[in-house]
JSON list of C-alpha atoms in Angstrom, two decimals:
[
{"chain": "A", "resi": 186, "resn": "GLY", "atom": "CA", "xyz": [52.32, 195.70, 203.61]},
{"chain": "A", "resi": 187, "resn": "GLN", "atom": "CA", "xyz": [52.15, 197.21, 200.11]},
{"chain": "A", "resi": 188, "resn": "GLY", "atom": "CA", "xyz": [52.89, 200.78, 201.15]},
{"chain": "A", "resi": 189, "resn": "TYR", "atom": "CA", "xyz": [49.45, 201.58, 202.59]},
{"chain": "A", "resi": 190, "resn": "THR", "atom": "CA", "xyz": [49.71, 203.68, 205.76]},
{"chain": "A", "resi": 191, "resn": "GLY", "atom": "CA", "xyz": [46.11, 204.88, 206.26]},
{"chain": "A", "resi": 192, "resn": "HIS", "atom": "CA", "xyz": [45.67, 202.66, 209.32]},
{"chain": "A", "resi": 193, "resn": "SER", "atom": "CA", "xyz": [48.74, 204.12, 211.03]},
{"chain": "A", "resi": 194, "resn": "PHE", "atom": "CA", "xyz": [47.81, 205.70, 214.36]},
{"chain": "A", "resi": 195, "resn": "ASN", "atom": "CA", "xyz": [44.11, 205.24, 213.53]},
{"chain": "A", "resi": 196, "resn": "ASP", "atom": "CA", "xyz": [43.58, 201.86, 215.19]},
{"chain": "A", "resi": 197, "resn": "TYR", "atom": "CA", "xyz": [44.60, 200.40, 218.53]},
{"chain": "A", "resi": 198, "resn": "ASN", "atom": "CA", "xyz": [47.60, 198.45, 217.30]},
{"chain": "A", "resi": 199, "resn": "HIS", "atom": "CA", "xyz": [49.53, 200.27, 214.55]},
{"chain": "A", "resi": 200, "resn": "VAL", "atom": "CA", "xyz": [50.91, 202.91, 216.93]},
{"chain": "A", "resi": 201, "resn": "ASP", "atom": "CA", "xyz": [54.67, 202.33, 217.00]},
{"chain": "A", "resi": 202, "resn": "LEU", "atom": "CA", "xyz": [56.86, 204.41, 214.73]},
{"chain": "A", "resi": 203, "resn": "THR", "atom": "CA", "xyz": [59.72, 202.01, 214.17]},
{"chain": "A", "resi": 204, "resn": "THR", "atom": "CA", "xyz": [63.07, 203.07, 212.85]},
{"chain": "A", "resi": 205, "resn": "MET", "atom": "CA", "xyz": [64.78, 200.60, 210.58]},
{"chain": "A", "resi": 206, "resn": "ASN", "atom": "CA", "xyz": [67.65, 200.22, 208.21]},
{"chain": "A", "resi": 207, "resn": "ASP", "atom": "CA", "xyz": [67.57, 198.63, 204.78]},
{"chain": "A", "resi": 208, "resn": "ASP", "atom": "CA", "xyz": [69.13, 195.43, 206.10]},
{"chain": "A", "resi": 209, "resn": "SER", "atom": "CA", "xyz": [66.15, 194.67, 208.38]},
{"chain": "A", "resi": 210, "resn": "SER", "atom": "CA", "xyz": [63.11, 195.83, 206.38]},
{"chain": "A", "resi": 211, "resn": "ASP", "atom": "CA", "xyz": [62.72, 192.38, 204.80]},
{"chain": "A", "resi": 212, "resn": "ASN", "atom": "CA", "xyz": [62.81, 190.52, 208.13]},
{"chain": "A", "resi": 213, "resn": "LEU", "atom": "CA", "xyz": [59.89, 188.15, 208.62]},
{"chain": "A", "resi": 214, "resn": "ASN", "atom": "CA", "xyz": [58.01, 187.13, 211.73]},
{"chain": "A", "resi": 215, "resn": "ASP", "atom": "CA", "xyz": [59.24, 183.62, 212.50]},
{"chain": "A", "resi": 216, "resn": "GLY", "atom": "CA", "xyz": [56.56, 183.18, 215.16]},
{"chain": "A", "resi": 217, "resn": "SER", "atom": "CA", "xyz": [58.47, 184.75, 218.04]},
{"chain": "A", "resi": 218, "resn": "VAL", "atom": "CA", "xyz": [56.49, 188.01, 217.86]},
{"chain": "A", "resi": 219, "resn": "HIS", "atom": "CA", "xyz": [53.17, 188.21, 219.76]},
{"chain": "A", "resi": 220, "resn": "GLN", "atom": "CA", "xyz": [50.71, 185.48, 218.65]},
{"chain": "A", "resi": 221, "resn": "GLY", "atom": "CA", "xyz": [48.36, 188.16, 217.26]},
{"chain": "A", "resi": 222, "resn": "ILE", "atom": "CA", "xyz": [50.88, 189.00, 214.52]},
{"chain": "A", "resi": 223, "resn": "ALA", "atom": "CA", "xyz": [50.80, 187.02, 211.28]},
{"chain": "A", "resi": 224, "resn": "ILE", "atom": "CA", "xyz": [53.59, 184.52, 210.66]},
{"chain": "A", "resi": 225, "resn": "GLY", "atom": "CA", "xyz": [55.66, 185.95, 207.84]},
{"chain": "A", "resi": 226, "resn": "ASN", "atom": "CA", "xyz": [54.30, 189.51, 208.08]},
{"chain": "A", "resi": 227, "resn": "ARG", "atom": "CA", "xyz": [56.19, 190.56, 204.92]},
{"chain": "A", "resi": 228, "resn": "LEU", "atom": "CA", "xyz": [56.51, 194.35, 205.15]},
{"chain": "A", "resi": 229, "resn": "GLY", "atom": "CA", "xyz": [59.70, 195.07, 203.19]},
{"chain": "A", "resi": 230, "resn": "PRO", "atom": "CA", "xyz": [58.10, 195.83, 199.79]},
{"chain": "A", "resi": 231, "resn": "GLY", "atom": "CA", "xyz": [55.59, 198.23, 201.36]},
{"chain": "A", "resi": 232, "resn": "ILE", "atom": "CA", "xyz": [58.28, 199.97, 203.38]},
{"chain": "A", "resi": 233, "resn": "ARG", "atom": "CA", "xyz": [60.26, 200.59, 200.20]},
{"chain": "A", "resi": 234, "resn": "ILE", "atom": "CA", "xyz": [57.17, 201.81, 198.29]},
{"chain": "A", "resi": 235, "resn": "ALA", "atom": "CA", "xyz": [56.31, 204.31, 201.04]},
{"chain": "A", "resi": 236, "resn": "SER", "atom": "CA", "xyz": [59.89, 205.47, 201.64]},
{"chain": "A", "resi": 237, "resn": "ILE", "atom": "CA", "xyz": [61.56, 208.55, 200.21]},
{"chain": "A", "resi": 238, "resn": "PRO", "atom": "CA", "xyz": [64.92, 207.32, 198.86]},
{"chain": "A", "resi": 239, "resn": "GLU", "atom": "CA", "xyz": [66.22, 210.88, 198.42]},
{"chain": "A", "resi": 240, "resn": "LEU", "atom": "CA", "xyz": [66.37, 211.13, 202.22]},
{"chain": "A", "resi": 241, "resn": "GLY", "atom": "CA", "xyz": [68.93, 208.34, 202.42]},
{"chain": "A", "resi": 242, "resn": "PRO", "atom": "CA", "xyz": [68.97, 204.69, 203.41]},
{"chain": "A", "resi": 243, "resn": "GLY", "atom": "CA", "xyz": [66.64, 203.25, 206.00]},
{"chain": "A", "resi": 244, "resn": "GLY", "atom": "CA", "xyz": [63.39, 204.76, 207.07]},
{"chain": "A", "resi": 245, "resn": "SER", "atom": "CA", "xyz": [60.50, 204.22, 209.42]},
{"chain": "A", "resi": 246, "resn": "TRP", "atom": "CA", "xyz": [57.25, 202.30, 209.48]},
{"chain": "A", "resi": 247, "resn": "SER", "atom": "CA", "xyz": [54.25, 202.13, 211.78]},
{"chain": "A", "resi": 248, "resn": "THR", "atom": "CA", "xyz": [54.31, 198.69, 213.33]},
{"chain": "A", "resi": 249, "resn": "CYS", "atom": "CA", "xyz": [52.03, 196.66, 215.59]},
{"chain": "A", "resi": 250, "resn": "ALA", "atom": "CA", "xyz": [52.33, 197.26, 219.31]},
{"chain": "A", "resi": 251, "resn": "LEU", "atom": "CA", "xyz": [50.87, 193.89, 220.37]},
{"chain": "A", "resi": 252, "resn": "GLY", "atom": "CA", "xyz": [53.36, 192.32, 222.75]},
{"chain": "A", "resi": 253, "resn": "CYS", "atom": "CA", "xyz": [54.80, 195.62, 223.95]},
{"chain": "A", "resi": 254, "resn": "SER", "atom": "CA", "xyz": [53.61, 195.17, 227.53]},
{"chain": "A", "resi": 255, "resn": "SER", "atom": "CA", "xyz": [56.10, 192.38, 228.25]},
{"chain": "A", "resi": 256, "resn": "ASP", "atom": "CA", "xyz": [59.59, 193.14, 229.52]},
{"chain": "A", "resi": 257, "resn": "PRO", "atom": "CA", "xyz": [61.46, 193.12, 227.26]},
{"chain": "A", "resi": 258, "resn": "PRO", "atom": "CA", "xyz": [58.87, 194.02, 224.61]},
{"chain": "A", "resi": 259, "resn": "LYS", "atom": "CA", "xyz": [57.91, 191.24, 222.19]},
{"chain": "A", "resi": 260, "resn": "ASP", "atom": "CA", "xyz": [56.35, 193.38, 219.49]},
{"chain": "A", "resi": 261, "resn": "VAL", "atom": "CA", "xyz": [57.12, 193.76, 215.78]},
{"chain": "A", "resi": 262, "resn": "ALA", "atom": "CA", "xyz": [59.64, 196.58, 216.27]},
{"chain": "A", "resi": 263, "resn": "HIS", "atom": "CA", "xyz": [61.76, 194.82, 218.86]},
{"chain": "A", "resi": 264, "resn": "ILE", "atom": "CA", "xyz": [61.53, 191.21, 217.64]},
{"chain": "A", "resi": 265, "resn": "GLN", "atom": "CA", "xyz": [60.93, 191.20, 213.88]},
{"chain": "A", "resi": 266, "resn": "PHE", "atom": "CA", "xyz": [62.96, 194.32, 213.04]},
{"chain": "A", "resi": 267, "resn": "ARG", "atom": "CA", "xyz": [65.39, 194.23, 216.01]},
{"chain": "A", "resi": 268, "resn": "SER", "atom": "CA", "xyz": [64.81, 197.94, 216.46]},
{"chain": "A", "resi": 269, "resn": "ARG", "atom": "CA", "xyz": [63.75, 200.44, 219.05]},
{"chain": "A", "resi": 270, "resn": "ILE", "atom": "CA", "xyz": [60.69, 202.59, 218.53]},
{"chain": "A", "resi": 271, "resn": "ALA", "atom": "CA", "xyz": [61.06, 206.29, 217.79]},
{"chain": "A", "resi": 272, "resn": "PHE", "atom": "CA", "xyz": [57.71, 206.78, 219.54]},
{"chain": "A", "resi": 273, "resn": "LYS", "atom": "CA", "xyz": [54.51, 205.02, 220.57]},
{"chain": "A", "resi": 274, "resn": "LEU", "atom": "CA", "xyz": [51.07, 206.64, 220.63]},
{"chain": "A", "resi": 275, "resn": "VAL", "atom": "CA", "xyz": [49.11, 205.80, 223.80]},
{"chain": "A", "resi": 276, "resn": "TRP", "atom": "CA", "xyz": [45.58, 207.01, 224.50]},
{"chain": "A", "resi": 277, "resn": "VAL", "atom": "CA", "xyz": [45.12, 208.34, 228.04]},
{"chain": "A", "resi": 278, "resn": "PRO", "atom": "CA", "xyz": [42.43, 206.44, 230.01]},
{"chain": "A", "resi": 279, "resn": "ASN", "atom": "CA", "xyz": [40.60, 209.61, 231.05]},
{"chain": "A", "resi": 280, "resn": "GLU", "atom": "CA", "xyz": [36.82, 209.87, 230.96]},
{"chain": "A", "resi": 281, "resn": "GLU", "atom": "CA", "xyz": [36.64, 210.37, 227.19]},
{"chain": "A", "resi": 282, "resn": "TYR", "atom": "CA", "xyz": [39.91, 208.75, 226.05]},
{"chain": "A", "resi": 283, "resn": "ASP", "atom": "CA", "xyz": [40.39, 211.97, 224.09]},
{"chain": "A", "resi": 284, "resn": "THR", "atom": "CA", "xyz": [44.03, 212.75, 224.93]},
{"chain": "A", "resi": 285, "resn": "PHE", "atom": "CA", "xyz": [47.10, 210.95, 223.67]},
{"chain": "A", "resi": 286, "resn": "VAL", "atom": "CA", "xyz": [50.75, 210.84, 224.61]},
{"chain": "A", "resi": 287, "resn": "LEU", "atom": "CA", "xyz": [53.77, 210.01, 222.52]},
{"chain": "A", "resi": 288, "resn": "VAL", "atom": "CA", "xyz": [56.39, 208.13, 224.50]},
{"chain": "A", "resi": 289, "resn": "ASP", "atom": "CA", "xyz": [59.83, 206.93, 223.52]},
{"chain": "A", "resi": 290, "resn": "ASP", "atom": "CA", "xyz": [61.22, 203.41, 223.77]},
{"chain": "A", "resi": 291, "resn": "ASP", "atom": "CA", "xyz": [61.88, 203.92, 227.48]},
{"chain": "A", "resi": 292, "resn": "GLY", "atom": "CA", "xyz": [58.33, 205.17, 228.13]},
{"chain": "A", "resi": 293, "resn": "LYS", "atom": "CA", "xyz": [59.42, 208.80, 228.57]},
{"chain": "A", "resi": 294, "resn": "LEU", "atom": "CA", "xyz": [57.05, 211.54, 227.47]},
{"chain": "A", "resi": 295, "resn": "LEU", "atom": "CA", "xyz": [57.86, 213.18, 224.13]},
{"chain": "A", "resi": 296, "resn": "ALA", "atom": "CA", "xyz": [54.56, 214.99, 223.50]},
{"chain": "A", "resi": 297, "resn": "GLN", "atom": "CA", "xyz": [50.91, 215.02, 224.46]},
{"chain": "A", "resi": 298, "resn": "GLY", "atom": "CA", "xyz": [47.79, 216.43, 222.92]},
{"chain": "A", "resi": 299, "resn": "LYS", "atom": "CA", "xyz": [44.34, 216.04, 221.43]},
{"chain": "A", "resi": 300, "resn": "PRO", "atom": "CA", "xyz": [43.55, 215.82, 217.72]},
{"chain": "A", "resi": 301, "resn": "SER", "atom": "CA", "xyz": [43.50, 219.38, 216.36]},
{"chain": "A", "resi": 302, "resn": "ASP", "atom": "CA", "xyz": [40.51, 218.58, 214.13]},
{"chain": "A", "resi": 303, "resn": "GLY", "atom": "CA", "xyz": [38.31, 218.10, 217.20]},
{"chain": "A", "resi": 304, "resn": "PRO", "atom": "CA", "xyz": [36.39, 215.08, 218.51]},
{"chain": "A", "resi": 305, "resn": "GLY", "atom": "CA", "xyz": [35.25, 214.07, 215.02]},
{"chain": "A", "resi": 306, "resn": "ALA", "atom": "CA", "xyz": [38.87, 213.28, 214.13]},
{"chain": "A", "resi": 307, "resn": "LEU", "atom": "CA", "xyz": [39.29, 210.75, 216.92]},
{"chain": "A", "resi": 308, "resn": "PRO", "atom": "CA", "xyz": [39.63, 207.06, 216.13]},
{"chain": "A", "resi": 309, "resn": "ARG", "atom": "CA", "xyz": [36.64, 205.08, 217.39]},
{"chain": "A", "resi": 310, "resn": "ARG", "atom": "CA", "xyz": [36.47, 204.96, 221.18]},
{"chain": "A", "resi": 311, "resn": "ARG", "atom": "CA", "xyz": [36.84, 201.16, 221.22]},
{"chain": "A", "resi": 312, "resn": "GLU", "atom": "CA", "xyz": [40.15, 201.50, 219.33]},
{"chain": "A", "resi": 313, "resn": "ARG", "atom": "CA", "xyz": [41.39, 204.06, 221.87]},
{"chain": "A", "resi": 314, "resn": "GLU", "atom": "CA", "xyz": [40.37, 201.84, 224.80]},
{"chain": "A", "resi": 315, "resn": "MET", "atom": "CA", "xyz": [42.02, 198.78, 223.26]},
{"chain": "A", "resi": 316, "resn": "ASN", "atom": "CA", "xyz": [45.17, 200.81, 222.60]},
{"chain": "A", "resi": 317, "resn": "TYR", "atom": "CA", "xyz": [45.48, 201.60, 226.29]},
{"chain": "A", "resi": 318, "resn": "ALA", "atom": "CA", "xyz": [44.63, 197.99, 227.22]},
{"chain": "A", "resi": 319, "resn": "ILE", "atom": "CA", "xyz": [47.62, 196.59, 225.28]},
{"chain": "A", "resi": 320, "resn": "VAL", "atom": "CA", "xyz": [50.08, 198.87, 227.10]},
{"chain": "A", "resi": 321, "resn": "LYS", "atom": "CA", "xyz": [48.45, 198.78, 230.56]},
{"chain": "A", "resi": 322, "resn": "GLY", "atom": "CA", "xyz": [50.90, 197.83, 233.29]},
{"chain": "A", "resi": 323, "resn": "SER", "atom": "CA", "xyz": [53.96, 198.46, 231.11]},
{"chain": "A", "resi": 324, "resn": "LYS", "atom": "CA", "xyz": [56.53, 201.24, 230.99]},
{"chain": "A", "resi": 325, "resn": "TYR", "atom": "CA", "xyz": [54.59, 202.66, 228.05]},
{"chain": "A", "resi": 326, "resn": "ALA", "atom": "CA", "xyz": [51.49, 203.29, 230.20]},
{"chain": "A", "resi": 327, "resn": "ILE", "atom": "CA", "xyz": [53.12, 205.18, 233.08]},
{"chain": "A", "resi": 328, "resn": "VAL", "atom": "CA", "xyz": [52.76, 208.68, 231.59]},
{"chain": "A", "resi": 329, "resn": "ALA", "atom": "CA", "xyz": [49.18, 208.03, 230.40]},
{"chain": "A", "resi": 330, "resn": "ASP", "atom": "CA", "xyz": [48.26, 206.68, 233.84]},
{"chain": "A", "resi": 331, "resn": "SER", "atom": "CA", "xyz": [49.64, 209.76, 235.59]},
{"chain": "A", "resi": 332, "resn": "LEU", "atom": "CA", "xyz": [47.74, 212.12, 233.28]},
{"chain": "A", "resi": 333, "resn": "ALA", "atom": "CA", "xyz": [44.51, 210.18, 233.82]},
{"chain": "A", "resi": 334, "resn": "GLU", "atom": "CA", "xyz": [45.03, 210.27, 237.58]},
{"chain": "A", "resi": 335, "resn": "ALA", "atom": "CA", "xyz": [45.74, 214.01, 237.51]},
{"chain": "A", "resi": 336, "resn": "ALA", "atom": "CA", "xyz": [42.57, 214.62, 235.46]},
{"chain": "A", "resi": 337, "resn": "MET", "atom": "CA", "xyz": [40.52, 212.52, 237.88]},
{"chain": "A", "resi": 338, "resn": "ASN", "atom": "CA", "xyz": [41.94, 214.40, 240.90]},
{"chain": "A", "resi": 339, "resn": "SER", "atom": "CA", "xyz": [41.23, 217.80, 239.35]},
{"chain": "A", "resi": 340, "resn": "THR", "atom": "CA", "xyz": [37.65, 216.75, 238.55]},
{"chain": "A", "resi": 341, "resn": "GLN", "atom": "CA", "xyz": [37.11, 215.55, 242.12]},
{"chain": "A", "resi": 342, "resn": "SER", "atom": "CA", "xyz": [38.54, 218.71, 243.65]},
{"chain": "A", "resi": 343, "resn": "THR", "atom": "CA", "xyz": [36.23, 220.95, 241.59]},
{"chain": "A", "resi": 344, "resn": "SER", "atom": "CA", "xyz": [33.07, 218.99, 242.44]}
]
């Protein structure tokens, strides 16, 4: 939480872009967020270090998605920061887990794609699989599931 963002969207868990205002960036996890999230989880100083004050108050941060599959979500964005997510990255459970979707807080599709740098730019496959596993069965997985199903059906119809 000291301003480092290199893990953002490169592991299974730090895939929520969370909007926040200055009043909530120092909120701590009191234990009500998913049990996989550290008690305390002090992120405020890092958020301020990585923010661009010239753009105005508030900002955004990539937060942990653990707990997002419950209804309502019990992840860092919703519980610790009392915020909605701007978007969540979800890896599509196709044969290679090589396609991602960005969905909003309601699970609606915002964008989809593959890393433009090719397969070498993908996070490790295990990270992509675990990313899908933490959203499976939730509103955040619906679009990814439909894309995986469509890919499977097109593969079967061409064989």
